[in-house]
Coordinates of N, CA and C in Angstrom, one line a residue:
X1 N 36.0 11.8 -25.4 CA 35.5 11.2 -24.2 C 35.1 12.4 -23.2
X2 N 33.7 12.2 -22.4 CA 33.3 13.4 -21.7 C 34.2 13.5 -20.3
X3 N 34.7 14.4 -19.9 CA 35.4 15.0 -18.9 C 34.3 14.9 -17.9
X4 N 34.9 14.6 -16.3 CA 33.9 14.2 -15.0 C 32.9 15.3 -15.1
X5 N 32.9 16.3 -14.9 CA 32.0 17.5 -15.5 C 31.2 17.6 -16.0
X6 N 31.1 17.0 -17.2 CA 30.7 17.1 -18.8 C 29.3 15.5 -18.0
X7 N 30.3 14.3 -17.4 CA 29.5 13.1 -16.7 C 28.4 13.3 -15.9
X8 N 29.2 14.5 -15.0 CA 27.9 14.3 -14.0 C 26.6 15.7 -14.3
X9 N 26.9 16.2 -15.2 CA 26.0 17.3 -16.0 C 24.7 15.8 -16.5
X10 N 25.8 14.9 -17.3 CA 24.8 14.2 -17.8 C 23.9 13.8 -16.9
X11 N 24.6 12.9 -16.3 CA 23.9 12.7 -14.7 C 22.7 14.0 -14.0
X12 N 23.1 14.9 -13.9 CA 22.0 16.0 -13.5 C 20.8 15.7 -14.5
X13 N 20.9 15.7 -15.3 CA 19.7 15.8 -16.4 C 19.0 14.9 -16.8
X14 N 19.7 13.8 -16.7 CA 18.7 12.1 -16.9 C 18.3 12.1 -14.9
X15 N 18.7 12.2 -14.1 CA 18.3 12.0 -13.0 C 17.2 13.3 -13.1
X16 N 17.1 14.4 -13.3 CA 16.0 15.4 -13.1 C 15.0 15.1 -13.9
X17 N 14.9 14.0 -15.2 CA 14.1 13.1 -16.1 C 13.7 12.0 -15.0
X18 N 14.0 11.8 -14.2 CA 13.3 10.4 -13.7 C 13.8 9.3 -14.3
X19 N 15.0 9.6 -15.1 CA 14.9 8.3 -16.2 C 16.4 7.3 -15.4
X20 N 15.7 6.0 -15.0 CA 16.5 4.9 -14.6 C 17.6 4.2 -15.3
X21 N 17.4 4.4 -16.2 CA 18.5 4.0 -17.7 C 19.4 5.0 -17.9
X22 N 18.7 6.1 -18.1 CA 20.0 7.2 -18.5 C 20.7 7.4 -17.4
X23 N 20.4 7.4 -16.1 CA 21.1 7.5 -15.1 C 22.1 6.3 -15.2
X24 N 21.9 5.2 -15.4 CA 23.0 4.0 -14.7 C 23.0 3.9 -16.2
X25 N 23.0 4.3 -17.2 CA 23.8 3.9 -18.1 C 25.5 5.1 -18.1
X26 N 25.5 5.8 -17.0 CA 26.1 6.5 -17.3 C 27.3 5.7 -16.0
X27 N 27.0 4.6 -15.6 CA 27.9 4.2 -14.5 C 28.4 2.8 -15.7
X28 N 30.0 3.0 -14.6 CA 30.7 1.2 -15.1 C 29.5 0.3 -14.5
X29 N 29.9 -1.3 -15.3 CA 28.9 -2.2 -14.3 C 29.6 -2.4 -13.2
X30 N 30.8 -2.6 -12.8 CA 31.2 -2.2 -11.5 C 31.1 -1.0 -10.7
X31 N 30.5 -0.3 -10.7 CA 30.3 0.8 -10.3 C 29.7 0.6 -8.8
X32 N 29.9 1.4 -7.6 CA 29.3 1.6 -6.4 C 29.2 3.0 -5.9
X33 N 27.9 2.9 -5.4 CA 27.6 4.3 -5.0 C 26.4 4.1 -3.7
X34 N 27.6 5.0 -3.2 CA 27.3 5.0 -1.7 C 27.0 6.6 -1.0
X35 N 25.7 6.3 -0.9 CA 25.0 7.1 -0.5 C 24.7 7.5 1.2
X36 N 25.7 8.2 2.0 CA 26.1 7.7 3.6 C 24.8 7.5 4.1
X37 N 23.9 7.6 3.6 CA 22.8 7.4 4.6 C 22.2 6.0 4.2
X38 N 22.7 5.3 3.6 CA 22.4 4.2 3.1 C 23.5 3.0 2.9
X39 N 23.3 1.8 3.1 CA 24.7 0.7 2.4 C 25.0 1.3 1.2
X40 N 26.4 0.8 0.6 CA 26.5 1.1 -0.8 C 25.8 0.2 -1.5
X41 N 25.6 0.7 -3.1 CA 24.8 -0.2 -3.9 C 25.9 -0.1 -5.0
X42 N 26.1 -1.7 -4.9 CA 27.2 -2.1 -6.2 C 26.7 -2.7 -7.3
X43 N 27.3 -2.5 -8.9 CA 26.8 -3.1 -10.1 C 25.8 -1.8 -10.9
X44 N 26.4 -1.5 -11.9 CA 24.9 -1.2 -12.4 C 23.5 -1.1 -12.6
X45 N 23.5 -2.8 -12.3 CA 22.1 -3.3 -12.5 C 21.5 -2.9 -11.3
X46 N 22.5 -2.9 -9.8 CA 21.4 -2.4 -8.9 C 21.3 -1.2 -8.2
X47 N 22.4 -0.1 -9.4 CA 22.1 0.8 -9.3 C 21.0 1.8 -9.7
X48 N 20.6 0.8 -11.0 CA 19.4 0.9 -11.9 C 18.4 0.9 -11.0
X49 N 18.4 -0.5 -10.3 CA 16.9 -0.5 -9.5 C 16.8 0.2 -8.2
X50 N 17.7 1.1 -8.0 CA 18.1 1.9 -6.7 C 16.7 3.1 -7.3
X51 N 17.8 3.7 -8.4 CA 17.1 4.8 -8.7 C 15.7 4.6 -9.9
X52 N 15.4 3.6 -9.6 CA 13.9 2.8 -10.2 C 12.6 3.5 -8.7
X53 N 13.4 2.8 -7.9 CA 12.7 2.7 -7.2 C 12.5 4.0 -6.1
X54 N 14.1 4.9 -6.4 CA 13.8 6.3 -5.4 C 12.8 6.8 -6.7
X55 N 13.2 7.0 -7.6 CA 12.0 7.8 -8.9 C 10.2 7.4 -8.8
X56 N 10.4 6.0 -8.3 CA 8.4 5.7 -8.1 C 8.3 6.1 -6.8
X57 N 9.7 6.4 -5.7 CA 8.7 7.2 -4.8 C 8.7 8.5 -4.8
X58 N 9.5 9.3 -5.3 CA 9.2 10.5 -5.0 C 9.8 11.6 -6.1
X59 N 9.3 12.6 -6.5 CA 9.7 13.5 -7.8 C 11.0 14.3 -7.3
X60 N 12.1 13.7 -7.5 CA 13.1 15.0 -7.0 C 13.9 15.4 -7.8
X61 N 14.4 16.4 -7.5 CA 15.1 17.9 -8.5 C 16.4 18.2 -8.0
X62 N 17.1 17.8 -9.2 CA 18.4 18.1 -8.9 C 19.1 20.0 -9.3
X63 N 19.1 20.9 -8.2 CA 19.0 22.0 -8.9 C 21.1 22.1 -8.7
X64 N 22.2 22.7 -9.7 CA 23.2 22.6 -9.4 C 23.6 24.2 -8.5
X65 N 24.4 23.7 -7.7 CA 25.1 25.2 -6.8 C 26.0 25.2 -7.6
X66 N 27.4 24.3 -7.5 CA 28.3 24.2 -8.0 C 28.8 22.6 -8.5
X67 N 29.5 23.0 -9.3 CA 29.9 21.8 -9.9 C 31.8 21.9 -10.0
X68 N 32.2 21.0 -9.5 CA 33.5 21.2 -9.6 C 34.5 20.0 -9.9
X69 N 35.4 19.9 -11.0 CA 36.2 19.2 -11.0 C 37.7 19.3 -11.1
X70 N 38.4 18.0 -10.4 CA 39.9 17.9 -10.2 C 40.4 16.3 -10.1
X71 N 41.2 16.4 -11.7 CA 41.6 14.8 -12.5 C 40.4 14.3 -12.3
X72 N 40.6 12.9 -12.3 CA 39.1 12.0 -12.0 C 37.8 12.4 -11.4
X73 N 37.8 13.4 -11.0 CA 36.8 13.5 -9.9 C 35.9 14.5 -10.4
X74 N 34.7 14.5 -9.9 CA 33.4 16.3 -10.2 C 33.0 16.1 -8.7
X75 N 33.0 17.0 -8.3 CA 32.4 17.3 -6.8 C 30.7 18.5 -6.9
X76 N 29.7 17.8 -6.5 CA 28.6 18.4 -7.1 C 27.7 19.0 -5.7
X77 N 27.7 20.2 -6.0 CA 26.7 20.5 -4.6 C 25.4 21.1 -5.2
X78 N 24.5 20.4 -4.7 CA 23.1 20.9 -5.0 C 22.2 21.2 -4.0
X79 N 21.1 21.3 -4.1 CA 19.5 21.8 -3.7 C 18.5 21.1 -4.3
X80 N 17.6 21.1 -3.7 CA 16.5 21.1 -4.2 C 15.2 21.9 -3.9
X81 N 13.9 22.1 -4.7 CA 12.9 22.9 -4.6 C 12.3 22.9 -2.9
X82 N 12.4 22.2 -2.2 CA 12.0 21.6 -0.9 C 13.0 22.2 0.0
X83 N 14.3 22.3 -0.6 CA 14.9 22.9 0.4 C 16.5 22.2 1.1
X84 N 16.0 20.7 0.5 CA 17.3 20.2 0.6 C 18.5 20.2 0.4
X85 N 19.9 19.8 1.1 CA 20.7 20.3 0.4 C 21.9 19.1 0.9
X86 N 22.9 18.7 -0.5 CA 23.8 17.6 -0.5 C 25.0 18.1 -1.0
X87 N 25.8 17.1 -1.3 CA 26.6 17.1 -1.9 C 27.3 15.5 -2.4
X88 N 27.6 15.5 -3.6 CA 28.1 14.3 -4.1 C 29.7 14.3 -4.6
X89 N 30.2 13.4 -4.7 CA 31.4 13.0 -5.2 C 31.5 12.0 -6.4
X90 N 31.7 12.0 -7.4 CA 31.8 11.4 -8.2 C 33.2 11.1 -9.4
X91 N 33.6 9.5 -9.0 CA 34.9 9.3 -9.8 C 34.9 9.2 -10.9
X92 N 35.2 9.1 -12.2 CA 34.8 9.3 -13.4 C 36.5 8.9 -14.1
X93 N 35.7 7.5 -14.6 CA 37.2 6.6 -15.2 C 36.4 6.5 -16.9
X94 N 37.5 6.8 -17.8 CA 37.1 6.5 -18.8 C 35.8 7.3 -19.7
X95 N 35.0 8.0 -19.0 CA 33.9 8.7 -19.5 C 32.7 7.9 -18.8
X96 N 32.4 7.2 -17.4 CA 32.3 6.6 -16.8 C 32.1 6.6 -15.2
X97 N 31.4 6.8 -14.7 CA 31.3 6.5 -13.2 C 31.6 5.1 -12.6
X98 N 32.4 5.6 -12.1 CA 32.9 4.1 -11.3 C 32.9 4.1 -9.9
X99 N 32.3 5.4 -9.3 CA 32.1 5.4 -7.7 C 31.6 6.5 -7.3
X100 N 30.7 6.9 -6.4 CA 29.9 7.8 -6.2 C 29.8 7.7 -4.4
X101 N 29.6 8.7 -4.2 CA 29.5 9.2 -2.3 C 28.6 10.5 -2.6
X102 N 27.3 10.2 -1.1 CA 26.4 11.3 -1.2 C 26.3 11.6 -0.2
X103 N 26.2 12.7 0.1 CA 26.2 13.7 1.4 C 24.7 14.3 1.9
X104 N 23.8 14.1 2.4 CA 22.2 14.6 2.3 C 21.8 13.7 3.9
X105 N 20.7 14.8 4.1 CA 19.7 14.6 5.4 C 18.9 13.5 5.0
X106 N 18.9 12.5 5.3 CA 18.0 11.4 5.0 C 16.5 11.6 5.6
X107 N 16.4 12.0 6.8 CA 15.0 12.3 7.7 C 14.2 13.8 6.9
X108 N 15.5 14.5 7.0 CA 14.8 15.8 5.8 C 14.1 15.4 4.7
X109 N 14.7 14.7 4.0 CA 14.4 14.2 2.5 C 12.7 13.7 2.9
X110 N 13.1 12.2 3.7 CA 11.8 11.7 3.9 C 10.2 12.8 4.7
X111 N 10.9 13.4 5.4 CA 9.9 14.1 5.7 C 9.6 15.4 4.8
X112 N 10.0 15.9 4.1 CA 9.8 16.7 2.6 C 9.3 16.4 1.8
X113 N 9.4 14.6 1.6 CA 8.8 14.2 0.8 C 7.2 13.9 1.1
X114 N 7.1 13.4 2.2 CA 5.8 12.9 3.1 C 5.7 11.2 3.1
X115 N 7.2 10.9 3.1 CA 7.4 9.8 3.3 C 7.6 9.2 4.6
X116 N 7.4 7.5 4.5 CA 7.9 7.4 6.1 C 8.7 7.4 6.6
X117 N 8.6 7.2 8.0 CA 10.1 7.6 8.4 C 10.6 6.3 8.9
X118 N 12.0 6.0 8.7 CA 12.3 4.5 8.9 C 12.3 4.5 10.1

């Protein structure tokens, strides 16, 4: 079974693919991930169409700073090409995501991207 680390690696690399499946196949179906600039989004299924839908708007790159884990948990801080910068939390039961917290400029994002602004 892959160790939180080993999960959210996978996670980096199907999310830097764009790919909506390999992403949430890598979550329980109970899974929630809450993104503070946003409600949380619970279930698999609508985590799928979370990241369906951030992937048709805009190309983004997950680049890693650090990646860190302790028992259940990988604590991931990244960048991206634009300049942004986050951090996530991720619980990892079983080989499995079962909860997720993100830390990022929501206005940054949208305006980097040349999206609108809510």
């Amino acid at each position: 079974m892959l160790r939180p680390k080993e999960v959210v690696q996978s996670w980096v690399d199907a999310f830097n693919a764009g790919d909506p499946e390999a992403v949430s196949a890598l979550y329980h179906d109970e899974a929630v991930n809450h993104q503070v600039a946003s409600e949380p989004v619970r279930g698999r299924a609508a985590i799928r169409e979370m990241f369906a839908g951030e992937f048709a708007a805009a190309k983004m790159v997950c680049i890693v700073e650090n990646l860190f884990e302790d028992g259940q948990w990988a604590i991931l801080e990244w960048r991206d090409p634009l300049g942004l910068r986050g951090c996530g939390f991720f619980q990892v039961v079983n080989g499995k995501i079962l909860f997720q917290r993100g830390y990022w400029d929501k206005l940054s994002f949208l305006r980097r991207h040349g999206l609108p602004i809510e």
